[in-house]
Coordinates of C-alpha atoms in Angstrom, one line a residue:
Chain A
X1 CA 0.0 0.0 0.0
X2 CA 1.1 3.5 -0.7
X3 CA 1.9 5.5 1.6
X4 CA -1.7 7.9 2.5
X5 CA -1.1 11.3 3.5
X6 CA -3.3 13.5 5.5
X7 CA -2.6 17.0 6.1
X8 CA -4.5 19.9 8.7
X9 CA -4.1 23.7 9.6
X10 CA -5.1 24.3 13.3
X11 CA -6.4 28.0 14.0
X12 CA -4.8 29.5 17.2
X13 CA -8.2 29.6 20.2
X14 CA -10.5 27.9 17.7
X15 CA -12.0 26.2 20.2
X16 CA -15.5 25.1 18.7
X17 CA -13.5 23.2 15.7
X18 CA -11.7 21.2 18.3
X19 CA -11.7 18.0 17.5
X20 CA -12.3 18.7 13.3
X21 CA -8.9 16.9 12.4
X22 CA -9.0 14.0 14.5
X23 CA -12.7 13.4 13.2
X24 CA -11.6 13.2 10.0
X25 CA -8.1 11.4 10.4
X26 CA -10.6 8.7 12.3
X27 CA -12.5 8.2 9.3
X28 CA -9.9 7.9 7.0
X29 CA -8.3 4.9 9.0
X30 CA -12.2 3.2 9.6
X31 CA -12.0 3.0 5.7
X32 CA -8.8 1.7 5.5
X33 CA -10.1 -1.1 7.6
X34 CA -7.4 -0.8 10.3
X35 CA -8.0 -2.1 13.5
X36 CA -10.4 -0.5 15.7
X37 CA -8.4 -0.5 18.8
X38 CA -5.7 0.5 17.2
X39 CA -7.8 3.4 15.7
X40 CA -9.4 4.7 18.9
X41 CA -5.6 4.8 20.7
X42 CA -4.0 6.8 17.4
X43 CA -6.7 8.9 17.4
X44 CA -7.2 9.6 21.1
X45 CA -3.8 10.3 21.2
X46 CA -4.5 12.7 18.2
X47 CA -7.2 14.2 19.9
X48 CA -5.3 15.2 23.2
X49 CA -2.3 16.6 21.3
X50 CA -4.5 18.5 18.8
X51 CA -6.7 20.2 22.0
X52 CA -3.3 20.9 23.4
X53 CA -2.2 22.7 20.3
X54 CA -5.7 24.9 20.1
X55 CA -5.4 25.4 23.7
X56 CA -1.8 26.6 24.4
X57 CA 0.3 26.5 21.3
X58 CA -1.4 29.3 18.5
X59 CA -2.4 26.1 16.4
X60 CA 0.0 24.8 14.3
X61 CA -0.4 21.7 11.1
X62 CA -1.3 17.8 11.8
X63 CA 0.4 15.5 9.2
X64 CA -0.6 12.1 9.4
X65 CA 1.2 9.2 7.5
X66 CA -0.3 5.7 6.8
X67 CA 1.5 2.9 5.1
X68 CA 1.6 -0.7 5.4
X69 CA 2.4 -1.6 8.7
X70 CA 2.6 2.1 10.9
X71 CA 0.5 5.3 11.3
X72 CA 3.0 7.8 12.2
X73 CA 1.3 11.5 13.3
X74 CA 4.0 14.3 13.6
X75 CA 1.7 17.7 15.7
X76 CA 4.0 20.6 14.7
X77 CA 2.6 24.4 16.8
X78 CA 4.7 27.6 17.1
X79 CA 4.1 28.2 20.4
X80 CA 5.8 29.0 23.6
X81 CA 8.0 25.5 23.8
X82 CA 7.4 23.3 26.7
X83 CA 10.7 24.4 29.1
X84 CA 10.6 21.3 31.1
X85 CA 9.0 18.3 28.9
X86 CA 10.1 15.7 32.3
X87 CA 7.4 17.9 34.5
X88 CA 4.7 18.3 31.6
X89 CA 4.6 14.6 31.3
X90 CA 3.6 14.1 34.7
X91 CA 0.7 13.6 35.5
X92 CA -1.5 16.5 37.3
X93 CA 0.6 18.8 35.7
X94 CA -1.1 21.7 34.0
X95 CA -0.8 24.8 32.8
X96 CA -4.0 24.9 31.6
X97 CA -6.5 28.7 31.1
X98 CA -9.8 28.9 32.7
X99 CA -11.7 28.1 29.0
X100 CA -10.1 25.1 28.4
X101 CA -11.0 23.4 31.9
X102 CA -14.8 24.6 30.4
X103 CA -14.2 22.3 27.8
X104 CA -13.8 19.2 29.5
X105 CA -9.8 19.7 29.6
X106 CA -6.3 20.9 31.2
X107 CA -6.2 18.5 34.2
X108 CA -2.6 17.9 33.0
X109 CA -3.5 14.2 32.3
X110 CA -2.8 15.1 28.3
X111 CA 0.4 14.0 27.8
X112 CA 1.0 11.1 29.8
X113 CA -2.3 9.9 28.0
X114 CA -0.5 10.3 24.5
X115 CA 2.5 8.3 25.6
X116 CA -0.1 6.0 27.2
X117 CA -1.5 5.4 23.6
X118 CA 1.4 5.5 21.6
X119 CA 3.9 2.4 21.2
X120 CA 6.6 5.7 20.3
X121 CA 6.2 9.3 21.0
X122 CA 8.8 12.2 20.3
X123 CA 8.7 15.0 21.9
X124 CA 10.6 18.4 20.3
X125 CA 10.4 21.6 22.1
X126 CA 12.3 25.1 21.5
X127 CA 11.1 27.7 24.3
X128 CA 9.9 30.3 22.1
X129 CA 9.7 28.9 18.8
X130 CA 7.3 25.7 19.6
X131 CA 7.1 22.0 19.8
X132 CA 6.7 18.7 17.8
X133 CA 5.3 15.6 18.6
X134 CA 5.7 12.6 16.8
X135 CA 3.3 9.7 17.6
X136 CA 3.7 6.3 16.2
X137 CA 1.6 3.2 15.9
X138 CA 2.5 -0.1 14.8
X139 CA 0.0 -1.9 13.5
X140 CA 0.7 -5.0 11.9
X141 CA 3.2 -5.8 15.0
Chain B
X1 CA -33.0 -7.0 25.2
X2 CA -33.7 -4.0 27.4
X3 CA -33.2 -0.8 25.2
X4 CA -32.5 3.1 25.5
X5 CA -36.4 3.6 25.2
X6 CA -36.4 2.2 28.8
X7 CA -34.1 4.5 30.4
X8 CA -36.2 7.4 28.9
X9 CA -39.1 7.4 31.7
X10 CA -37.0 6.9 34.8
X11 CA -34.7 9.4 33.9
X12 CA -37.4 11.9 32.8
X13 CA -35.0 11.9 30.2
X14 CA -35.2 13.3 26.4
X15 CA -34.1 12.3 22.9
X16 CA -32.0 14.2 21.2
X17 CA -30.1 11.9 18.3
X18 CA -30.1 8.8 17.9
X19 CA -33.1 5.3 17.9
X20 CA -34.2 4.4 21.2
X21 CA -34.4 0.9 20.3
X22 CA -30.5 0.7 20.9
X23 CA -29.3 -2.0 23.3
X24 CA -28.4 -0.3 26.6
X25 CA -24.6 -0.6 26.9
X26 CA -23.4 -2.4 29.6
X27 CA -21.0 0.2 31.6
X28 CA -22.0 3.5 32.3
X29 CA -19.0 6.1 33.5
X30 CA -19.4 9.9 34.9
X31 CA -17.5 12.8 34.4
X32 CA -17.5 16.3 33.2
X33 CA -13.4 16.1 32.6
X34 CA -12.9 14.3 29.3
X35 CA -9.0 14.0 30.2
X36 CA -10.8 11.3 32.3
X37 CA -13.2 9.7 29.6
X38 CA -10.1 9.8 27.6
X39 CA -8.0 7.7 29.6
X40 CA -11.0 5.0 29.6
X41 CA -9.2 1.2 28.1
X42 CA -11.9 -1.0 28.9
X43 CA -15.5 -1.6 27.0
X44 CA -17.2 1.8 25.5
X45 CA -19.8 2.7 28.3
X46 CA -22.4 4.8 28.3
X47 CA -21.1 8.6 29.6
X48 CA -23.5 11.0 31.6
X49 CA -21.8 14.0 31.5
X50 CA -22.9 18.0 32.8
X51 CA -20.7 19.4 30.0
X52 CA -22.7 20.6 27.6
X53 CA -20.7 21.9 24.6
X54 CA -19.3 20.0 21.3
X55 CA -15.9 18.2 23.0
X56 CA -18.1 16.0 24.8
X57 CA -19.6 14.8 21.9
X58 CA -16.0 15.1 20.0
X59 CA -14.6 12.6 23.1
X60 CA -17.1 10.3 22.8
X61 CA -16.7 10.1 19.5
X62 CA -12.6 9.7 19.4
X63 CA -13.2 7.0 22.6
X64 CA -16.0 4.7 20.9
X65 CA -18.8 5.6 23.1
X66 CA -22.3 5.4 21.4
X67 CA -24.6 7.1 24.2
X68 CA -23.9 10.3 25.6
X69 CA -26.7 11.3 28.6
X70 CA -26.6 15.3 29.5
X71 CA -27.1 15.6 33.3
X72 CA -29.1 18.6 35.3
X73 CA -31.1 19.8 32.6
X74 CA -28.2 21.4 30.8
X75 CA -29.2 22.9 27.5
X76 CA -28.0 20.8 24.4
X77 CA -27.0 22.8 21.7
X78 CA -27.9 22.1 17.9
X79 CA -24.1 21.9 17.3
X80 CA -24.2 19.0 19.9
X81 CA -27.1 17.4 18.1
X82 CA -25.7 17.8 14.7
X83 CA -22.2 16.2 15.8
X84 CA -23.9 13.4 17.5
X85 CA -26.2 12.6 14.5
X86 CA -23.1 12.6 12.2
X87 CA -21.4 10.6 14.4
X88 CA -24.2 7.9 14.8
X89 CA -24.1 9.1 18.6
X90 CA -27.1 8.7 21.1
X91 CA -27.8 11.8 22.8
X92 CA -30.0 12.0 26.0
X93 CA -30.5 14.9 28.4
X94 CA -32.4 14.1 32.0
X95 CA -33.3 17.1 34.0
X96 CA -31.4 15.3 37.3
X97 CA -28.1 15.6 38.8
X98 CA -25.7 13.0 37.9
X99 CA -25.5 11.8 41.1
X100 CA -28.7 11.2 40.8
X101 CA -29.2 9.8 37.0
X102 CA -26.6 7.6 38.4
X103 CA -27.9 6.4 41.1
X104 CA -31.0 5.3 38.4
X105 CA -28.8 3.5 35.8
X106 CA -26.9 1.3 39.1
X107 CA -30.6 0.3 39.5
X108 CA -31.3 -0.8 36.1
X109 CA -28.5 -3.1 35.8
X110 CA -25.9 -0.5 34.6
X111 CA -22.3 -1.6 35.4
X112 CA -19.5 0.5 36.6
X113 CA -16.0 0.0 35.3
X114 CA -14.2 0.4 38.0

């Protein structure tokens, strides 16, 4: 199989879209016929990191690669970095505004959830220029 | 097979998306922080929920849960009901506190997961 590519620009606070990208991406693997476990920990995983990127990070681009036997999602924002990526994966750990707790989120339980869900997740952070996660999923393992 | 149409009179509960003649799943969980729903590993259950916007719909949607029941009357928007019909997503609102709605669904056989 050919490698599928699926690409999405994230708006900066656009907090009632939420969620648009991982929707779709979700789809697009029910129709490849992948898994359906596999499928709800990719895109949960998705999900968190694509909140986070509304929520914090002045939105940023999802690019999400399927082939054969991985999905591999790589989160790109330019926000303000993550200084200490050690204490933002712990869990409880939040930085989190007042409007993203009214959405159901920022108990600090993002990240360790991602890694939870991943079998490989990258973590890139400049302070002041913004981070990059890469989450992979091996599905045919 | 006991079905959502069931649930509807005890709970004072209303239909928003969805057929009542859906089997009633066999876990329910509660929790206004979808974080938490997030974290879920076992079976989909049924989520009563008093956050009323689109994310919980969105969460139920990205975790595999097919009913989602609105607690203390909380107003359910038609952006709600639009992403649960497109999702194929059962969504109830009771009037009752989710102490309260849960205290109902323990009674009628509904399963915690933990």
């Amino acid at each position: 199989m050919e490698t599928l590519k699926l690409k999405y620009s994230l708006k900066d606070g656009d907090f009632s879209n939420a969620g648009n990208a991982s929707s779709n991406i979700k789809k697009n693997l029910k129709m490849l016929g992948i898994n359906a476990a596999v499928i709800k920990k990719m895109v949960v995983s998705i999900y968190e990191a694509e909140v986070n990127m509304i929520a914090h990070a002045n939105g940023g681009v999802i690019e999400v690669f399927i082939d054969e036997e991985k999905i591999k999602a790589i989160l790109a924002d330019v926000g303000p970095g993550i200084p200490d990526i050690d204490q933002a994966m712990k869990k409880g750990y939040t930085t989190a505004s007042e409007e993203v707790r009214q959405m159901g989120f920022g108990a600090g339980m993002g990240l360790p959830n991602i890694k939870k869900n991943s079998d490989d997740l990258k973590i890139e952070s400049v302070v002041g220029e913004g981070t990059t996660l890469t989450i992979t999923s091996y599905y045919k393992s | 097979m006991r079905t959502i149409q069931n649930l509807l009179e005890p709970l004072q509960a209303k239909l928003h998306s969805g057929c009542t003649d859906a089997a009633i799943p066999e876990y329910a969980f509660g929790s206004d922080l979808m974080s938490d729903v997030l974290t879920l590993e076992e079976e989909a259950p049924m989520l009563i929920t008093g956050l009323a916007n689109t994310q919980s719909i969105r969460t139920a949607e990205m975790a595999d849960i097919e009913v989602v029941l609105i607690a203390r009357g909380k107003e359910v928007t038609e952006a709600m009901i639009d992403l649960a019909k497109e999702n194929d997503i059962i969504l109830i609102s009771s009037p009752f506190s989710l102490y309260k709605i849960c205290g109902i669904l323990f009674q009628n056989g509904l399963k915690p997961l933990y």
